[in-house]
Amino acid sequence: MLDEMNYAQRERLAYIDFCLEYHGQIGRADLIQRFKTGLASCSRDLSLYRELAPNNAVLTHETKKYLRSNNFLPIFNHDPDSVLQALSRGFGDGISQEVETSNICFNAIGLINPQPEIVGALMRAIHGGSTISCKYESLTSGATQRTLIPHAIVNNGHRWHVRAYDRKTKSFRDFVCTRFSKVDLVENKMKETELAKSDDEWDKILELKIVVHPSIKHNRAIEMDYGMTNGVLKLEVRAALVGYLLRQWNVDCSEHASISGAEYQLYLQNKQTLLGTKNLTIAPRYHE
C-alpha cells in the first residue's frame, strides 16, 4: 500500500513513524507545524497510519496526542545514520522543509562544508562529464590555476574533497573542496586516460581485516563499537580512500602493533593487502 502513495503522503507517514519511534509521541499540531497542512489533512494522515499499523500508537484523549505503544513496529526503514542526522539537525532536507536544530542530540564534530556554488559546479561537471577550470589554493604551491576532470565527491570523515584528474601533474588526485575559490565548466576534449575508468586507485577494492588492538585489555567494548564478528571487522574500501579511513579510526598499521596510546584501539591484521597502494603516508605507522 505504501508503494502506491505519492511522495508527499509517504513523507508525512514517515514523519509520524519517526516521531513515534524517537520522540514517543505525535499529534495533529506537530504535523501542522511540520508540513503546514490543514487540520483535516493531518487527521486523515493519522487515521491512515493507524490503518497501516493499528498496534503502533495509542490516543490519549487528555492531550489529543498519539503515544508509542509497547507493540510498536516501524513501517519505514529508518537508516541509523539518517536518523542521527535528523535528530541532531531536525527532520528535513533543508530545501522543501526548514531544518530545526535539536538541543538534546548533537553532532559534536561537524564537517566544514564548502560553498554551495562550488559544490554545484563540481557536481554539474561530474554529471555532465565536463572539464573544469578552477582557482585552487594548494599547501605546496599556493594559489594555482588548474584544469581538472572530476569524477566523485567524497566525505573522508574530516572534510569534503573531489577526486579528479589533474592536467598539471598528469595524475588522479584529491582536492579539498573548501580550497576552491572559483570553478568554471569548460568544453574541453578529454583523453581516455583522464576519465574515471582509468583511475586505478579508485577502482581497486581492498579488503581490510581490522581487530582490537593487542594493548586493549577488554576487547568486547571495542568489538561492539565496530560491529565485529568473531573479533574481526571486514571492510571493502577503495584504495584511493583507505588511508583516510585508517587515519580517521587511528588504526595501528605497524608490523607488530607497536603504537602505544589510548587513542589506538584498532589494529590492521592484514597489512599486506595494502602493498602497492599509493598515498599511505597518513596511515598510522604503515611505513615501519
Short mmCIF file of C-alpha atoms in Angstrom, two decimals:
data_model
loop_
_atom_site.label_atom_id
_atom_site.label_comp_id
_atom_site.label_asym_id
_atom_site.label_seq_id
_atom_site.Cartn_x
_atom_site.Cartn_y
_atom_site.Cartn_z
CA MET A 1 0.00 0.00 0.00
CA LEU A 2 2.86 2.40 0.79
CA ASP A 3 4.25 1.94 -2.71
CA GLU A 4 1.00 3.25 -4.19
CA MET A 5 1.14 6.57 -2.33
CA ASN A 6 2.65 9.78 -3.62
CA TYR A 7 5.89 11.14 -2.21
CA ALA A 8 4.28 13.86 -0.06
CA GLN A 9 1.97 11.42 1.68
CA ARG A 10 4.77 8.90 2.27
CA GLU A 11 6.89 11.68 3.78
CA ARG A 12 4.12 12.62 6.23
CA LEU A 13 3.60 8.99 7.23
CA ALA A 14 7.37 8.53 7.64
CA TYR A 15 7.39 11.55 9.94
CA ILE A 16 4.64 10.03 12.08
CA ASP A 17 6.60 6.77 12.23
CA PHE A 18 9.80 8.66 13.08
CA CYS A 19 8.21 10.72 15.87
CA LEU A 20 6.59 7.70 17.49
CA GLU A 21 9.85 5.75 17.46
CA TYR A 22 12.24 8.51 18.52
CA HIS A 23 10.09 11.08 20.33
CA GLY A 24 7.49 8.67 21.69
CA GLN A 25 4.50 10.73 20.57
CA ILE A 26 2.85 12.61 17.70
CA GLY A 27 -0.13 14.94 17.47
CA ARG A 28 -2.01 16.80 14.77
CA ALA A 29 -0.38 20.05 15.85
CA ASP A 30 3.06 18.51 15.16
CA LEU A 31 2.04 17.63 11.60
CA ILE A 32 0.52 21.06 11.01
CA GLN A 33 3.68 22.80 12.22
CA ARG A 34 5.92 20.50 10.21
CA PHE A 35 4.10 20.34 6.88
CA LYS A 36 1.87 23.46 7.01
CA THR A 37 -1.18 21.37 6.15
CA GLY A 38 -4.74 21.73 7.42
CA LEU A 39 -6.35 20.02 10.38
CA ALA A 40 -8.48 17.71 8.25
CA SER A 41 -5.47 16.59 6.20
CA CYS A 42 -3.48 15.79 9.35
CA SER A 43 -6.38 13.79 10.76
CA ARG A 44 -6.52 11.75 7.55
CA ASP A 45 -2.79 11.05 7.72
CA LEU A 46 -3.01 9.86 11.32
CA SER A 47 -6.03 7.71 10.51
CA LEU A 48 -4.22 6.20 7.54
CA TYR A 49 -1.15 5.49 9.67
CA ARG A 50 -3.31 3.72 12.26
CA GLU A 51 -4.90 1.71 9.47
CA LEU A 52 -1.44 0.63 8.27
CA ALA A 53 -0.11 -0.02 11.78
CA PRO A 54 -3.03 -0.42 14.21
CA ASN A 55 -0.80 -1.55 17.09
CA ASN A 56 1.79 1.22 16.89
CA ALA A 57 0.07 4.11 18.67
CA VAL A 58 -2.47 4.79 21.40
CA LEU A 59 -4.54 8.00 21.51
CA THR A 60 -4.57 9.88 24.81
CA HIS A 61 -7.75 11.96 24.94
CA GLU A 62 -6.37 14.38 27.52
CA THR A 63 -3.56 15.65 25.29
CA LYS A 64 -5.00 14.61 21.89
CA LYS A 65 -1.65 13.00 21.13
CA TYR A 66 -0.79 9.51 19.96
CA LEU A 67 1.74 7.74 22.16
CA ARG A 68 4.07 4.97 21.05
CA SER A 69 2.73 1.59 22.15
CA ASN A 70 4.81 -1.24 23.56
CA ASN A 71 3.94 -3.26 20.44
CA PHE A 72 5.39 -0.66 18.08
CA LEU A 73 6.93 -1.96 14.84
CA PRO A 74 8.17 0.69 12.38
CA ILE A 75 6.61 0.62 8.91
CA PHE A 76 9.54 2.53 7.41
CA ASN A 77 13.20 1.53 7.36
CA HIS A 78 14.91 4.38 9.20
CA ASP A 79 18.62 4.31 8.33
CA PRO A 80 20.70 4.80 11.53
CA ASP A 81 22.93 7.48 10.04
CA SER A 82 19.95 9.39 8.65
CA VAL A 83 18.15 9.07 11.98
CA LEU A 84 21.02 10.60 13.94
CA GLN A 85 21.35 13.38 11.37
CA ALA A 86 17.62 14.03 11.65
CA LEU A 87 17.72 14.02 15.44
CA SER A 88 20.68 16.42 15.61
CA ARG A 89 19.76 18.72 12.72
CA GLY A 90 15.99 18.23 12.50
CA PHE A 91 13.82 16.01 10.33
CA GLY A 92 14.10 17.69 6.95
CA ASP A 93 16.14 18.12 3.82
CA GLY A 94 16.80 21.83 4.28
CA ILE A 95 15.17 22.51 0.91
CA SER A 96 11.47 21.75 0.93
CA GLN A 97 11.37 21.95 4.72
CA GLU A 98 13.34 24.03 7.18
CA VAL A 99 15.88 22.22 9.34
CA GLU A 100 15.42 22.84 13.06
CA THR A 101 18.49 22.09 15.17
CA SER A 102 17.95 19.88 18.20
CA ASN A 103 19.00 20.92 21.70
CA ILE A 104 19.24 17.35 23.01
CA CYS A 105 21.05 15.46 20.23
CA PHE A 106 24.32 16.89 18.92
CA ASN A 107 26.92 16.27 16.27
CA ALA A 108 29.94 17.48 18.24
CA ILE A 109 32.39 17.47 15.32
CA GLY A 110 30.70 18.65 12.15
CA LEU A 111 32.41 18.85 8.81
CA ILE A 112 33.44 22.23 7.44
CA ASN A 113 31.25 22.41 4.37
CA PRO A 114 32.32 24.03 1.09
CA GLN A 115 30.35 26.85 -0.50
CA PRO A 116 27.14 25.63 -2.22
CA GLU A 117 28.09 27.24 -5.55
CA ILE A 118 31.40 25.34 -5.56
CA VAL A 119 29.65 22.05 -4.82
CA GLY A 120 27.07 22.84 -7.51
CA ALA A 121 29.71 23.49 -10.16
CA LEU A 122 31.65 20.34 -9.25
CA MET A 123 28.53 18.16 -9.31
CA ARG A 124 27.41 19.58 -12.67
CA ALA A 125 30.84 18.81 -14.08
CA ILE A 126 30.69 15.24 -12.76
CA HIS A 127 27.16 14.59 -14.01
CA GLY A 128 27.83 16.22 -17.36
CA GLY A 129 31.28 14.72 -17.87
CA SER A 130 32.83 18.19 -18.15
CA THR A 131 36.26 19.62 -17.58
CA ILE A 132 36.65 22.44 -15.05
CA SER A 133 38.97 25.40 -14.97
CA CYS A 134 39.49 26.45 -11.37
CA LYS A 135 41.40 28.54 -8.90
CA TYR A 136 42.75 26.32 -6.14
CA GLU A 137 44.74 27.11 -3.01
CA SER A 138 47.42 24.46 -2.60
CA LEU A 139 49.53 23.84 0.53
CA THR A 140 52.66 23.36 -1.56
CA SER A 141 52.11 25.84 -4.43
CA GLY A 142 49.78 28.49 -3.04
CA ALA A 143 47.16 29.94 -5.40
CA THR A 144 47.14 27.98 -8.66
CA GLN A 145 45.07 27.82 -11.83
CA ARG A 146 44.25 24.23 -12.74
CA THR A 147 42.33 22.19 -15.25
CA LEU A 148 40.65 19.17 -13.67
CA ILE A 149 38.34 16.35 -14.77
CA PRO A 150 36.38 15.45 -11.60
CA HIS A 151 34.51 12.17 -11.18
CA ALA A 152 33.49 11.90 -7.48
CA ILE A 153 32.98 13.95 -4.31
CA VAL A 154 33.98 12.25 -1.07
CA ASN A 155 33.48 12.85 2.66
CA ASN A 156 36.66 11.47 4.21
CA GLY A 157 35.43 11.94 7.79
CA HIS A 158 37.32 15.21 8.18
CA ARG A 159 36.34 17.26 5.14
CA TRP A 160 34.92 17.02 1.63
CA HIS A 161 37.22 16.51 -1.32
CA VAL A 162 36.78 15.91 -5.03
CA ARG A 163 38.56 13.10 -6.85
CA ALA A 164 39.78 14.37 -10.21
CA TYR A 165 42.38 14.02 -12.94
CA ASP A 166 44.82 16.92 -12.73
CA ARG A 167 46.37 18.00 -16.03
CA LYS A 168 49.12 19.86 -14.20
CA THR A 169 50.55 16.73 -12.55
CA LYS A 170 49.05 14.31 -15.09
CA SER A 171 47.60 12.15 -12.32
CA PHE A 172 44.43 11.44 -10.36
CA ARG A 173 44.45 13.33 -7.08
CA ASP A 174 42.23 14.56 -4.25
CA PHE A 175 41.36 18.25 -4.00
CA VAL A 176 39.82 19.75 -0.86
CA CYS A 177 36.52 21.39 -1.80
CA THR A 178 36.89 24.34 0.60
CA ARG A 179 40.11 25.39 -1.17
CA PHE A 180 38.42 26.22 -4.47
CA SER A 181 37.79 29.95 -4.91
CA LYS A 182 36.34 29.64 -8.41
CA VAL A 183 35.13 26.79 -10.60
CA ASP A 184 34.13 27.18 -14.25
CA LEU A 185 32.87 24.42 -16.52
CA VAL A 186 34.65 24.38 -19.86
CA GLU A 187 34.19 22.42 -23.05
CA ASN A 188 37.38 20.51 -23.49
CA LYS A 189 38.15 17.23 -25.20
CA MET A 190 39.18 14.54 -22.76
CA LYS A 191 41.52 11.63 -23.25
CA GLU A 192 40.66 8.09 -22.15
CA THR A 193 43.46 8.28 -19.58
CA GLU A 194 41.74 11.26 -17.91
CA LEU A 195 38.41 9.52 -17.28
CA ALA A 196 37.23 7.79 -14.10
CA LYS A 197 37.66 4.34 -15.63
CA SER A 198 41.40 4.99 -15.80
CA ASP A 199 41.66 5.84 -12.09
CA ASP A 200 43.16 2.55 -10.93
CA GLU A 201 43.34 3.54 -7.26
CA TRP A 202 39.65 4.39 -7.31
CA ASP A 203 38.60 1.14 -8.98
CA LYS A 204 40.80 -1.10 -6.84
CA ILE A 205 38.89 -2.54 -3.86
CA LEU A 206 40.82 -3.71 -0.80
CA GLU A 207 39.50 -5.98 1.94
CA LEU A 208 40.69 -4.83 5.34
CA LYS A 209 40.69 -7.06 8.41
CA ILE A 210 40.60 -4.86 11.48
CA VAL A 211 40.84 -6.26 15.01
CA VAL A 212 41.03 -4.86 18.52
CA HIS A 213 44.50 -3.55 19.35
CA PRO A 214 46.52 -6.04 21.43
CA SER A 215 47.04 -3.37 24.09
CA ILE A 216 43.32 -3.33 24.93
CA LYS A 217 42.51 -5.43 27.99
CA HIS A 218 38.74 -5.81 27.50
CA ASN A 219 38.05 -6.46 23.82
CA ARG A 220 34.28 -6.72 23.90
CA ALA A 221 33.60 -2.99 24.19
CA ILE A 222 35.56 -2.22 21.01
CA GLU A 223 34.07 -5.19 19.19
CA MET A 224 30.62 -3.78 19.93
CA ASP A 225 31.64 -0.26 18.84
CA TYR A 226 32.59 -1.51 15.38
CA GLY A 227 30.15 -4.40 14.98
CA MET A 228 32.90 -7.01 14.74
CA THR A 229 32.13 -10.66 14.02
CA ASN A 230 34.29 -13.20 15.84
CA GLY A 231 36.61 -10.37 16.79
CA VAL A 232 37.20 -9.15 13.23
CA LEU A 233 35.74 -6.28 11.20
CA LYS A 234 35.99 -6.91 7.46
CA LEU A 235 35.66 -3.85 5.24
CA GLU A 236 35.85 -3.37 1.50
CA VAL A 237 37.40 0.03 0.78
CA ARG A 238 38.59 1.78 -2.35
CA ALA A 239 42.38 2.00 -2.44
CA ALA A 240 42.11 5.76 -3.03
CA LEU A 241 40.24 6.16 0.27
CA VAL A 242 41.87 3.58 2.52
CA GLY A 243 44.43 5.99 4.01
CA TYR A 244 41.68 8.34 5.16
CA LEU A 245 39.80 5.55 6.93
CA LEU A 246 42.91 4.22 8.68
CA ARG A 247 43.80 7.70 9.91
CA GLN A 248 40.26 8.63 10.92
CA TRP A 249 39.90 5.47 13.01
CA ASN A 250 43.50 5.57 14.33
CA VAL A 251 44.21 2.04 13.08
CA ASP A 252 47.70 0.88 14.01
CA CYS A 253 49.28 -0.24 10.71
CA SER A 254 52.71 -1.09 12.10
CA GLU A 255 54.14 -4.57 11.62
CA HIS A 256 53.74 -5.75 15.21
CA ALA A 257 51.12 -3.39 16.70
CA SER A 258 53.89 -1.26 18.14
CA ILE A 259 52.00 2.03 18.56
CA SER A 260 51.14 2.90 22.14
CA GLY A 261 48.45 5.31 23.25
CA ALA A 262 44.84 5.11 24.39
CA GLU A 263 43.61 6.54 21.09
CA TYR A 264 44.86 3.47 19.18
CA GLN A 265 42.16 0.89 19.82
CA LEU A 266 42.34 -0.89 16.45
CA TYR A 267 44.99 -2.87 14.58
CA LEU A 268 45.20 -3.77 10.88
CA GLN A 269 45.58 -7.55 10.81
CA ASN A 270 46.35 -7.92 7.09
CA LYS A 271 48.80 -5.12 6.37
CA GLN A 272 49.99 -6.96 3.25
CA THR A 273 46.76 -6.11 1.46
CA LEU A 274 47.95 -2.50 1.19
CA LEU A 275 51.05 -3.37 -0.86
CA GLY A 276 51.25 -1.22 -3.98
CA THR A 277 48.66 1.28 -2.73
CA LYS A 278 49.59 4.95 -3.06
CA ASN A 279 49.16 7.83 -0.62
CA LEU A 280 49.51 5.82 2.58
CA THR A 281 51.67 8.36 4.40
CA ILE A 282 48.65 9.26 6.54
CA ALA A 283 48.05 5.64 7.63
CA PRO A 284 49.44 5.36 11.20
CA ARG A 285 52.95 3.80 11.07
CA TYR A 286 52.28 1.94 7.80
CA HIS A 287 55.86 2.50 6.58
CA GLU A 288 57.50 0.96 9.62
#
